PDB file of C-alpha atoms in Angstrom:
ATOM      1  CA  UNK G   1       0.000   0.000   0.000  1.00  0.00           C
ATOM      2  CA  UNK G   2       1.653   3.196  -1.206  1.00  0.00           C
ATOM      3  CA  UNK G   3       1.581   6.319   0.954  1.00  0.00           C
ATOM      4  CA  UNK G   4       0.540   9.538  -0.685  1.00  0.00           C
ATOM      5  CA  UNK G   5       2.504  12.712  -0.025  1.00  0.00           C
ATOM      6  CA  UNK G   6       0.349  15.736   0.317  1.00  0.00           C
ATOM      7  CA  UNK G   7       1.742  19.242  -0.253  1.00  0.00           C
ATOM      8  CA  UNK G   8       1.381  21.676   2.629  1.00  0.00           C
ATOM      9  CA  UNK G   9      -1.303  24.273   2.287  1.00  0.00           C
ATOM     10  CA  UNK G  10      -0.374  27.271   0.150  1.00  0.00           C
ATOM     11  CA  UNK G  11      -0.817  29.838   2.981  1.00  0.00           C
ATOM     12  CA  UNK G  12       1.647  27.883   5.155  1.00  0.00           C
ATOM     13  CA  UNK G  13       4.254  27.881   2.346  1.00  0.00           C
ATOM     14  CA  UNK G  14       3.875  31.636   1.867  1.00  0.00           C
ATOM     15  CA  UNK G  15       4.130  32.168   5.617  1.00  0.00           C
ATOM     16  CA  UNK G  16       7.381  30.165   5.811  1.00  0.00           C
ATOM     17  CA  UNK G  17       8.791  32.038   2.800  1.00  0.00           C
ATOM     18  CA  UNK G  18       8.028  35.399   4.402  1.00  0.00           C
ATOM     19  CA  UNK G  19       9.592  34.259   7.666  1.00  0.00           C
ATOM     20  CA  UNK G  20      12.756  33.103   5.874  1.00  0.00           C
ATOM     21  CA  UNK G  21      12.936  36.348   3.910  1.00  0.00           C
ATOM     22  CA  UNK G  22      12.577  38.417   7.073  1.00  0.00           C
ATOM     23  CA  UNK G  23      15.293  36.337   8.737  1.00  0.00           C
ATOM     24  CA  UNK G  24      17.674  36.919   5.792  1.00  0.00           C
ATOM     25  CA  UNK G  25      17.005  40.664   5.769  1.00  0.00           C
ATOM     26  CA  UNK G  26      17.526  40.849   9.528  1.00  0.00           C
ATOM     27  CA  UNK G  27      20.839  39.019   9.179  1.00  0.00           C
ATOM     28  CA  UNK G  28      21.951  41.395   6.415  1.00  0.00           C
ATOM     29  CA  UNK G  29      21.069  44.421   8.533  1.00  0.00           C
ATOM     30  CA  UNK G  30      23.007  43.050  11.504  1.00  0.00           C
ATOM     31  CA  UNK G  31      26.018  42.282   9.309  1.00  0.00           C
ATOM     32  CA  UNK G  32      25.893  45.797   7.830  1.00  0.00           C
ATOM     33  CA  UNK G  33      25.691  47.366  11.312  1.00  0.00           C
ATOM     34  CA  UNK G  34      28.604  45.245  12.559  1.00  0.00           C
ATOM     35  CA  UNK G  35      30.703  46.146   9.505  1.00  0.00           C
ATOM     36  CA  UNK G  36      30.044  49.879   9.812  1.00  0.00           C
ATOM     37  CA  UNK G  37      29.865  50.099  13.603  1.00  0.00           C
ATOM     38  CA  UNK G  38      32.730  52.597  13.895  1.00  0.00           C
ATOM     39  CA  UNK G  39      31.337  54.806  11.123  1.00  0.00           C
ATOM     40  CA  UNK G  40      27.870  54.732  12.705  1.00  0.00           C
ATOM     41  CA  UNK G  41      29.310  55.687  16.102  1.00  0.00           C
ATOM     42  CA  UNK G  42      31.251  58.609  14.588  1.00  0.00           C
ATOM     43  CA  UNK G  43      28.189  59.738  12.625  1.00  0.00           C
ATOM     44  CA  UNK G  44      26.068  59.750  15.776  1.00  0.00           C
ATOM     45  CA  UNK G  45      28.821  61.646  17.600  1.00  0.00           C
ATOM     46  CA  UNK G  46      28.851  64.381  14.953  1.00  0.00           C
ATOM     47  CA  UNK G  47      25.063  64.479  14.546  1.00  0.00           C
ATOM     48  CA  UNK G  48      24.326  64.769  18.265  1.00  0.00           C
ATOM     49  CA  UNK G  49      25.262  68.490  18.543  1.00  0.00           C
ATOM     50  CA  UNK G  50      23.207  69.330  15.440  1.00  0.00           C
ATOM     51  CA  UNK G  51      20.179  67.509  16.822  1.00  0.00           C
ATOM     52  CA  UNK G  52      20.635  69.263  20.178  1.00  0.00           C
ATOM     53  CA  UNK G  53      20.798  72.680  18.470  1.00  0.00           C
ATOM     54  CA  UNK G  54      17.679  71.921  16.394  1.00  0.00           C
ATOM     55  CA  UNK G  55      15.664  70.733  19.414  1.00  0.00           C
ATOM     56  CA  UNK G  56      16.740  73.676  21.571  1.00  0.00           C
ATOM     57  CA  UNK G  57      15.843  76.103  18.778  1.00  0.00           C
ATOM     58  CA  UNK G  58      12.226  74.912  18.980  1.00  0.00           C
ATOM     59  CA  UNK G  59      11.847  75.311  22.757  1.00  0.00           C
ATOM     60  CA  UNK G  60      10.426  78.171  24.766  1.00  0.00           C
ATOM     61  CA  UNK G  61      12.658  80.580  26.708  1.00  0.00           C
ATOM     62  CA  UNK G  62      11.881  78.850  29.998  1.00  0.00           C
ATOM     63  CA  UNK G  63      12.411  75.295  28.788  1.00  0.00           C
ATOM     64  CA  UNK G  64      15.688  76.154  27.019  1.00  0.00           C
ATOM     65  CA  UNK G  65      17.205  76.949  30.436  1.00  0.00           C
ATOM     66  CA  UNK G  66      16.237  73.551  31.864  1.00  0.00           C
ATOM     67  CA  UNK G  67      17.816  70.124  31.437  1.00  0.00           C
ATOM     68  CA  UNK G  68      14.984  68.830  29.242  1.00  0.00           C
ATOM     69  CA  UNK G  69      16.059  67.655  25.801  1.00  0.00           C
ATOM     70  CA  UNK G  70      12.714  67.311  24.014  1.00  0.00           C
ATOM     71  CA  UNK G  71      10.543  70.379  23.321  1.00  0.00           C
ATOM     72  CA  UNK G  72       7.235  70.422  25.145  1.00  0.00           C
ATOM     73  CA  UNK G  73       5.796  72.625  22.384  1.00  0.00           C
ATOM     74  CA  UNK G  74       7.243  73.160  18.908  1.00  0.00           C
ATOM     75  CA  UNK G  75       7.886  76.906  18.653  1.00  0.00           C
ATOM     76  CA  UNK G  76       8.605  77.466  14.961  1.00  0.00           C
ATOM     77  CA  UNK G  77       8.114  81.186  15.542  1.00  0.00           C
ATOM     78  CA  UNK G  78      11.621  81.359  17.053  1.00  0.00           C
ATOM     79  CA  UNK G  79      13.092  81.525  13.548  1.00  0.00           C
ATOM     80  CA  UNK G  80      10.852  84.466  12.663  1.00  0.00           C
ATOM     81  CA  UNK G  81      11.864  86.208  15.894  1.00  0.00           C
ATOM     82  CA  UNK G  82      15.526  85.878  14.894  1.00  0.00           C
ATOM     83  CA  UNK G  83      14.842  87.787  11.679  1.00  0.00           C
ATOM     84  CA  UNK G  84      12.903  90.437  13.612  1.00  0.00           C
ATOM     85  CA  UNK G  85      15.607  91.004  16.242  1.00  0.00           C
ATOM     86  CA  UNK G  86      18.641  90.934  13.925  1.00  0.00           C
ATOM     87  CA  UNK G  87      19.797  92.026  10.484  1.00  0.00           C
ATOM     88  CA  UNK G  88      20.300  88.438   9.375  1.00  0.00           C
ATOM     89  CA  UNK G  89      19.457  89.049   5.727  1.00  0.00           C
ATOM     90  CA  UNK G  90      21.893  91.956   5.581  1.00  0.00           C
ATOM     91  CA  UNK G  91      24.603  89.843   7.204  1.00  0.00           C
ATOM     92  CA  UNK G  92      23.871  87.025   4.774  1.00  0.00           C
ATOM     93  CA  UNK G  93      24.243  89.431   1.848  1.00  0.00           C
ATOM     94  CA  UNK G  94      27.606  90.662   3.124  1.00  0.00           C
ATOM     95  CA  UNK G  95      28.803  87.114   3.730  1.00  0.00           C
ATOM     96  CA  UNK G  96      27.614  85.947   0.315  1.00  0.00           C
ATOM     97  CA  UNK G  97      29.435  88.813  -1.392  1.00  0.00           C
ATOM     98  CA  UNK G  98      32.610  88.029   0.556  1.00  0.00           C
ATOM     99  CA  UNK G  99      32.384  84.291  -0.129  1.00  0.00           C
ATOM    100  CA  UNK G 100      31.401  84.572  -3.808  1.00  0.00           C
ATOM    101  CA  UNK G 101      33.997  87.200  -4.793  1.00  0.00           C
ATOM    102  CA  UNK G 102      36.666  85.574  -2.629  1.00  0.00           C
ATOM    103  CA  UNK G 103      36.053  82.181  -4.230  1.00  0.00           C
ATOM    104  CA  UNK G 104      36.020  83.619  -7.754  1.00  0.00           C
ATOM    105  CA  UNK G 105      39.216  85.643  -7.235  1.00  0.00           C
ATOM    106  CA  UNK G 106      40.969  82.682  -5.614  1.00  0.00           C
ATOM    107  CA  UNK G 107      40.200  80.271  -8.442  1.00  0.00           C
ATOM    108  CA  UNK G 108      41.022  82.749 -11.219  1.00  0.00           C
ATOM    109  CA  UNK G 109      44.342  83.768  -9.686  1.00  0.00           C
ATOM    110  CA  UNK G 110      45.474  80.411  -8.300  1.00  0.00           C
ATOM    111  CA  UNK G 111      44.981  78.243 -11.391  1.00  0.00           C
ATOM    112  CA  UNK G 112      47.631  79.961 -13.584  1.00  0.00           C
ATOM    113  CA  UNK G 113      50.194  79.922 -10.753  1.00  0.00           C
ATOM    114  CA  UNK G 114      49.567  76.253 -10.023  1.00  0.00           C
ATOM    115  CA  UNK G 115      49.780  75.445 -13.750  1.00  0.00           C
ATOM    116  CA  UNK G 116      53.122  77.232 -14.030  1.00  0.00           C
ATOM    117  CA  UNK G 117      54.549  75.436 -11.000  1.00  0.00           C
ATOM    118  CA  UNK G 118      53.301  72.063 -12.268  1.00  0.00           C
ATOM    119  CA  UNK G 119      54.263  72.307 -15.965  1.00  0.00           C
ATOM    120  CA  UNK G 120      56.890  74.942 -16.672  1.00  0.00           C
ATOM    121  CA  UNK G 121      60.616  74.396 -16.162  1.00  0.00           C
ATOM    122  CA  UNK G 122      62.248  77.634 -15.094  1.00  0.00           C
ATOM    123  CA  UNK G 123      65.014  78.726 -12.796  1.00  0.00           C
ATOM    124  CA  UNK G 124      63.785  79.182  -9.230  1.00  0.00           C
ATOM    125  CA  UNK G 125      60.723  76.945  -9.644  1.00  0.00           C
ATOM    126  CA  UNK G 126      61.515  74.972  -6.490  1.00  0.00           C
ATOM    127  CA  UNK G 127      62.185  78.174  -4.573  1.00  0.00           C
ATOM    128  CA  UNK G 128      58.818  79.571  -5.686  1.00  0.00           C
ATOM    129  CA  UNK G 129      57.071  76.385  -4.573  1.00  0.00           C
ATOM    130  CA  UNK G 130      58.886  76.606  -1.227  1.00  0.00           C
ATOM    131  CA  UNK G 131      57.633  80.185  -0.838  1.00  0.00           C
ATOM    132  CA  UNK G 132      54.074  78.957  -1.447  1.00  0.00           C
ATOM    133  CA  UNK G 133      54.418  76.269   1.223  1.00  0.00           C
ATOM    134  CA  UNK G 134      55.940  78.784   3.655  1.00  0.00           C
ATOM    135  CA  UNK G 135      53.090  81.229   3.067  1.00  0.00           C
ATOM    136  CA  UNK G 136      50.607  78.407   3.644  1.00  0.00           C
ATOM    137  CA  UNK G 137      52.107  77.645   7.060  1.00  0.00           C
ATOM    138  CA  UNK G 138      52.442  81.295   8.124  1.00  0.00           C
ATOM    139  CA  UNK G 139      49.758  82.261  10.679  1.00  0.00           C
ATOM    140  CA  UNK G 140      47.738  85.323   9.600  1.00  0.00           C
ATOM    141  CA  UNK G 141      48.157  86.891  13.040  1.00  0.00           C
ATOM    142  CA  UNK G 142      51.893  87.339  12.406  1.00  0.00           C
ATOM    143  CA  UNK G 143      51.377  89.901   9.632  1.00  0.00           C
ATOM    144  CA  UNK G 144      48.035  91.295  10.803  1.00  0.00           C
ATOM    145  CA  UNK G 145      49.381  94.625  12.137  1.00  0.00           C
ATOM    146  CA  UNK G 146      51.485  95.741   9.111  1.00  0.00           C
ATOM    147  CA  UNK G 147      48.778  94.640   6.655  1.00  0.00           C
ATOM    148  CA  UNK G 148      46.136  96.512   8.645  1.00  0.00           C
ATOM    149  CA  UNK G 149      48.266  99.667   8.553  1.00  0.00           C
ATOM    150  CA  UNK G 150      48.572  99.394   4.777  1.00  0.00           C
ATOM    151  CA  UNK G 151      44.809  99.116   4.301  1.00  0.00           C
ATOM    152  CA  UNK G 152      44.213 101.935   6.810  1.00  0.00           C
ATOM    153  CA  UNK G 153      46.432 104.252   4.775  1.00  0.00           C
ATOM    154  CA  UNK G 154      44.510 103.302   1.657  1.00  0.00           C
ATOM    155  CA  UNK G 155      41.242 104.139   3.437  1.00  0.00           C
ATOM    156  CA  UNK G 156      39.678 100.708   2.893  1.00  0.00           C
ATOM    157  CA  UNK G 157      39.114  99.707   6.492  1.00  0.00           C
ATOM    158  CA  UNK G 158      35.560  99.401   7.869  1.00  0.00           C
ATOM    159  CA  UNK G 159      34.755  97.233   4.837  1.00  0.00           C
ATOM    160  CA  UNK G 160      35.333  93.721   3.544  1.00  0.00           C
ATOM    161  CA  UNK G 161      37.573  94.777   0.641  1.00  0.00           C
ATOM    162  CA  UNK G 162      40.825  94.216   2.570  1.00  0.00           C
ATOM    163  CA  UNK G 163      39.748  90.562   2.789  1.00  0.00           C
ATOM    164  CA  UNK G 164      38.597  90.220  -0.839  1.00  0.00           C
ATOM    165  CA  UNK G 165      41.200  92.126  -2.865  1.00  0.00           C
ATOM    166  CA  UNK G 166      44.288  90.153  -1.653  1.00  0.00           C
ATOM    167  CA  UNK G 167      42.711  87.007  -3.093  1.00  0.00           C
ATOM    168  CA  UNK G 168      43.367  88.436  -6.569  1.00  0.00           C
ATOM    169  CA  UNK G 169      47.003  87.488  -5.912  1.00  0.00           C
ATOM    170  CA  UNK G 170      46.128  83.872  -5.175  1.00  0.00           C
ATOM    171  CA  UNK G 171      45.880  81.737  -2.070  1.00  0.00           C
ATOM    172  CA  UNK G 172      48.788  79.568  -0.923  1.00  0.00           C
ATOM    173  CA  UNK G 173      46.708  76.553   0.048  1.00  0.00           C
ATOM    174  CA  UNK G 174      44.687  76.683  -3.189  1.00  0.00           C
ATOM    175  CA  UNK G 175      47.845  76.944  -5.276  1.00  0.00           C
ATOM    176  CA  UNK G 176      49.358  73.976  -3.458  1.00  0.00           C
ATOM    177  CA  UNK G 177      46.223  71.843  -3.864  1.00  0.00           C
ATOM    178  CA  UNK G 178      45.840  72.659  -7.552  1.00  0.00           C
ATOM    179  CA  UNK G 179      49.514  72.109  -8.254  1.00  0.00           C
ATOM    180  CA  UNK G 180      49.390  68.653  -6.670  1.00  0.00           C
ATOM    181  CA  UNK G 181      46.504  67.739  -8.954  1.00  0.00           C
ATOM    182  CA  UNK G 182      47.953  69.204 -12.138  1.00  0.00           C
ATOM    183  CA  UNK G 183      51.146  67.205 -11.647  1.00  0.00           C
ATOM    184  CA  UNK G 184      49.085  64.009 -12.021  1.00  0.00           C
ATOM    185  CA  UNK G 185      47.817  64.966 -15.514  1.00  0.00           C
ATOM    186  CA  UNK G 186      49.963  63.180 -18.125  1.00  0.00           C
ATOM    187  CA  UNK G 187      52.126  65.458 -20.235  1.00  0.00           C
ATOM    188  CA  UNK G 188      50.951  63.701 -23.391  1.00  0.00           C
ATOM    189  CA  UNK G 189      47.769  65.772 -23.390  1.00  0.00           C
ATOM    190  CA  UNK G 190      49.512  69.127 -23.176  1.00  0.00           C
ATOM    191  CA  UNK G 191      52.248  68.061 -25.609  1.00  0.00           C
ATOM    192  CA  UNK G 192      49.617  67.001 -28.135  1.00  0.00           C
ATOM    193  CA  UNK G 193      47.865  70.349 -27.771  1.00  0.00           C
ATOM    194  CA  UNK G 194      51.125  72.219 -28.378  1.00  0.00           C
ATOM    195  CA  UNK G 195      51.823  70.084 -31.456  1.00  0.00           C
ATOM    196  CA  UNK G 196      48.418  71.156 -32.785  1.00  0.00           C
ATOM    197  CA  UNK G 197      49.502  74.777 -32.397  1.00  0.00           C
ATOM    198  CA  UNK G 198      47.853  75.694 -29.080  1.00  0.00           C
ATOM    199  CA  UNK G 199      49.535  78.333 -26.975  1.00  0.00           C
ATOM    200  CA  UNK G 200      50.099  77.883 -23.269  1.00  0.00           C
ATOM    201  CA  UNK G 201      46.976  79.884 -22.454  1.00  0.00           C
ATOM    202  CA  UNK G 202      44.818  77.923 -24.919  1.00  0.00           C
ATOM    203  CA  UNK G 203      46.256  74.645 -23.611  1.00  0.00           C
ATOM    204  CA  UNK G 204      45.358  75.672 -20.078  1.00  0.00           C
ATOM    205  CA  UNK G 205      41.824  76.725 -20.999  1.00  0.00           C
ATOM    206  CA  UNK G 206      40.880  73.947 -23.425  1.00  0.00           C
ATOM    207  CA  UNK G 207      42.854  70.962 -22.163  1.00  0.00           C
ATOM    208  CA  UNK G 208      43.902  71.354 -18.550  1.00  0.00           C
ATOM    209  CA  UNK G 209      40.890  73.102 -17.020  1.00  0.00           C
ATOM    210  CA  UNK G 210      38.300  70.505 -18.156  1.00  0.00           C
ATOM    211  CA  UNK G 211      40.461  67.747 -16.679  1.00  0.00           C
ATOM    212  CA  UNK G 212      41.038  69.712 -13.462  1.00  0.00           C
ATOM    213  CA  UNK G 213      37.378  70.365 -12.668  1.00  0.00           C
ATOM    214  CA  UNK G 214      37.328  68.106  -9.556  1.00  0.00           C
ATOM    215  CA  UNK G 215      40.331  69.909  -8.058  1.00  0.00           C
ATOM    216  CA  UNK G 216      38.932  73.338  -8.955  1.00  0.00           C
ATOM    217  CA  UNK G 217      35.607  72.401  -7.365  1.00  0.00           C
ATOM    218  CA  UNK G 218      37.401  71.263  -4.196  1.00  0.00           C
ATOM    219  CA  UNK G 219      39.404  74.502  -4.029  1.00  0.00           C
ATOM    220  CA  UNK G 220      36.263  76.570  -4.624  1.00  0.00           C
ATOM    221  CA  UNK G 221      34.400  74.772  -1.840  1.00  0.00           C
ATOM    222  CA  UNK G 222      37.312  75.115   0.567  1.00  0.00           C
ATOM    223  CA  UNK G 223      37.528  78.846  -0.095  1.00  0.00           C
ATOM    224  CA  UNK G 224      33.758  79.347   0.046  1.00  0.00           C
ATOM    225  CA  UNK G 225      33.510  77.598   3.408  1.00  0.00           C
ATOM    226  CA  UNK G 226      36.488  79.553   4.739  1.00  0.00           C
ATOM    227  CA  UNK G 227      35.010  82.912   3.740  1.00  0.00           C
ATOM    228  CA  UNK G 228      31.542  81.969   4.989  1.00  0.00           C
ATOM    229  CA  UNK G 229      32.859  80.939   8.417  1.00  0.00           C
ATOM    230  CA  UNK G 230      35.616  83.559   8.697  1.00  0.00           C
ATOM    231  CA  UNK G 231      35.456  85.425  11.990  1.00  0.00           C
ATOM    232  CA  UNK G 232      38.938  86.836  12.489  1.00  0.00           C
ATOM    233  CA  UNK G 233      39.093  88.792   9.233  1.00  0.00           C
ATOM    234  CA  UNK G 234      35.711  90.558   9.533  1.00  0.00           C
ATOM    235  CA  UNK G 235      36.480  91.261  13.177  1.00  0.00           C
ATOM    236  CA  UNK G 236      39.494  93.319  12.052  1.00  0.00           C
ATOM    237  CA  UNK G 237      38.056  95.098   9.030  1.00  0.00           C
ATOM    238  CA  UNK G 238      34.256  95.002   9.003  1.00  0.00           C
ATOM    239  CA  UNK G 239      33.841  97.792  11.556  1.00  0.00           C
ATOM    240  CA  UNK G 240      31.229  98.179  14.273  1.00  0.00           C
ATOM    241  CA  UNK G 241      28.128  99.076  12.255  1.00  0.00           C
ATOM    242  CA  UNK G 242      25.441  96.388  12.204  1.00  0.00           C
ATOM    243  CA  UNK G 243      25.014  96.757   8.429  1.00  0.00           C
ATOM    244  CA  UNK G 244      28.670  95.853   7.759  1.00  0.00           C
ATOM    245  CA  UNK G 245      28.837  92.622   9.760  1.00  0.00           C
ATOM    246  CA  UNK G 246      29.075  89.115   8.344  1.00  0.00           C
ATOM    247  CA  UNK G 247      27.110  86.125   9.595  1.00  0.00           C
ATOM    248  CA  UNK G 248      29.837  84.821  11.902  1.00  0.00           C
ATOM    249  CA  UNK G 249      30.406  88.224  13.462  1.00  0.00           C
ATOM    250  CA  UNK G 250      26.713  89.043  13.555  1.00  0.00           C
ATOM    251  CA  UNK G 251      25.964  85.723  15.256  1.00  0.00           C
ATOM    252  CA  UNK G 252      28.456  86.562  18.007  1.00  0.00           C
ATOM    253  CA  UNK G 253      26.793  89.969  18.428  1.00  0.00           C
ATOM    254  CA  UNK G 254      23.338  88.391  18.518  1.00  0.00           C
ATOM    255  CA  UNK G 255      24.488  85.924  21.167  1.00  0.00           C
ATOM    256  CA  UNK G 256      25.846  88.774  23.295  1.00  0.00           C
ATOM    257  CA  UNK G 257      22.485  90.579  23.216  1.00  0.00           C
ATOM    258  CA  UNK G 258      20.426  87.410  23.819  1.00  0.00           C
ATOM    259  CA  UNK G 259      22.763  85.446  26.058  1.00  0.00           C
ATOM    260  CA  UNK G 260      19.997  83.943  28.215  1.00  0.00           C
ATOM    261  CA  UNK G 261      17.636  83.179  25.338  1.00  0.00           C
ATOM    262  CA  UNK G 262      19.262  79.969  24.233  1.00  0.00           C
ATOM    263  CA  UNK G 263      16.389  79.024  21.976  1.00  0.00           C
ATOM    264  CA  UNK G 264      16.880  82.153  19.863  1.00  0.00           C
ATOM    265  CA  UNK G 265      20.647  81.719  19.867  1.00  0.00           C
ATOM    266  CA  UNK G 266      20.325  78.129  18.681  1.00  0.00           C
ATOM    267  CA  UNK G 267      17.781  79.132  16.042  1.00  0.00           C
ATOM    268  CA  UNK G 268      20.175  81.794  14.712  1.00  0.00           C
ATOM    269  CA  UNK G 269      23.034  79.271  14.743  1.00  0.00           C
ATOM    270  CA  UNK G 270      20.940  76.795  12.753  1.00  0.00           C
ATOM    271  CA  UNK G 271      20.035  79.435  10.173  1.00  0.00           C
ATOM    272  CA  UNK G 272      23.688  80.437   9.744  1.00  0.00           C
ATOM    273  CA  UNK G 273      25.042  76.908   9.371  1.00  0.00           C
ATOM    274  CA  UNK G 274      22.220  75.477   7.233  1.00  0.00           C
ATOM    275  CA  UNK G 275      23.410  76.949   3.885  1.00  0.00           C
ATOM    276  CA  UNK G 276      26.919  75.542   4.351  1.00  0.00           C
ATOM    277  CA  UNK G 277      25.569  72.082   5.188  1.00  0.00           C
ATOM    278  CA  UNK G 278      23.254  72.137   2.169  1.00  0.00           C
ATOM    279  CA  UNK G 279      26.042  73.235  -0.194  1.00  0.00           C
ATOM    280  CA  UNK G 280      28.352  70.523   1.118  1.00  0.00           C
ATOM    281  CA  UNK G 281      25.807  67.728   0.707  1.00  0.00           C
ATOM    282  CA  UNK G 282      24.935  68.887  -2.809  1.00  0.00           C
ATOM    283  CA  UNK G 283      28.597  69.001  -3.874  1.00  0.00           C
ATOM    284  CA  UNK G 284      30.130  66.328  -1.661  1.00  0.00           C
ATOM    285  CA  UNK G 285      30.806  63.905  -4.537  1.00  0.00           C
ATOM    286  CA  UNK G 286      32.853  66.435  -6.493  1.00  0.00           C
ATOM    287  CA  UNK G 287      34.476  67.703  -3.307  1.00  0.00           C
ATOM    288  CA  UNK G 288      35.609  64.248  -2.144  1.00  0.00           C
ATOM    289  CA  UNK G 289      36.760  63.327  -5.658  1.00  0.00           C
ATOM    290  CA  UNK G 290      38.863  66.478  -5.927  1.00  0.00           C
ATOM    291  CA  UNK G 291      40.477  66.037  -2.521  1.00  0.00           C
ATOM    292  CA  UNK G 292      41.180  62.357  -3.221  1.00  0.00           C
ATOM    293  CA  UNK G 293      42.755  62.928  -6.619  1.00  0.00           C
ATOM    294  CA  UNK G 294      45.079  65.642  -5.345  1.00  0.00           C
ATOM    295  CA  UNK G 295      46.808  63.036  -3.191  1.00  0.00           C
ATOM    296  CA  UNK G 296      47.597  60.748  -6.145  1.00  0.00           C
ATOM    297  CA  UNK G 297      51.179  60.978  -7.376  1.00  0.00           C
ATOM    298  CA  UNK G 298      51.720  61.086 -11.156  1.00  0.00           C
TER     299      UNK G 298
END
C-alpha cells in the first residue's frame, strides 16, 4: 500500500517564505551594522550636537534653560523672531558677497600659478614652490598689524575689501592643492595640444581646465567655506556698524544681546550653518573626488 505525499497548504508555504525572507534581511542588517559600527558611532557623535541645536531652537525661553532635551511645544516662531531682532538678511548678503567674490578671485588667480609650478621648467621653480608652502604655514596673526596699517592708509578699512582684494594674488593653500593635482595629468595631453599649435593659455583653458574640474571644485568649496565661516578677518576690518557685519560676526553679536535666550541663539546658529551644510551635501561627490585625486602621485 503506497503512501501519498500531500503538499502543505499554500498559505503555510507563503508564511514560511516570508519568515525566511525576514530572517535573511535581519541578518543582512546586523552584518551591515557590525561592519560599519565605527562609522555609525562617529556619525552619531557628529550628529548629536546638530540635533541638540535643532531641538533647543524649537523650545520656549523657559524650557531652554532647563535640562529637558525634548521640546514640550514646537515653537517654529523662534526663527521668525531671529529675523525680527537681527539684520540676518543683511549679514547674509555681506557674507555671500565676501564668499562669492573671494572664491572667484581665488580660483582665477590660483589656477595659472599652479599650472606654471606644475608644468613649466624655469630657474627658481623649487624656490617659488617653497615660498608657497611657507606662506601656507604662516599664521595670519603674524602679519596682521602691518597689513592693517597698509589698508588703513589706503582708506579701505571698515569694509570687507581688505579681505577680498588680496585674493586676486592667489591663495597659498589653493595653489598647493591645484599644483598637486595638475602634476598628475599626463604630459601627453599638453604636448599634443602644443603640437596642434595651441599656446600655453589655450592649452590651459581647453585641455587642462576641463580635466582639473574636480580639483577646482574642491578649491572653490574650501575657499567658500572659509570665507563663509571667517570670523577673524571681519572682526578686524568690518567695523562696528550692524550693516557691515558678516554672519559669523553678527551671530556673536546676537548671542551677546540674547545670552539667556538659548532658543533664539540656537535658532540663529541653525540658520547660519544650514546653507553651508546644504552646499556641502549637494557638492560632496565632487568635493571628495577632488580632494582624493590631489593626493595621487603622477
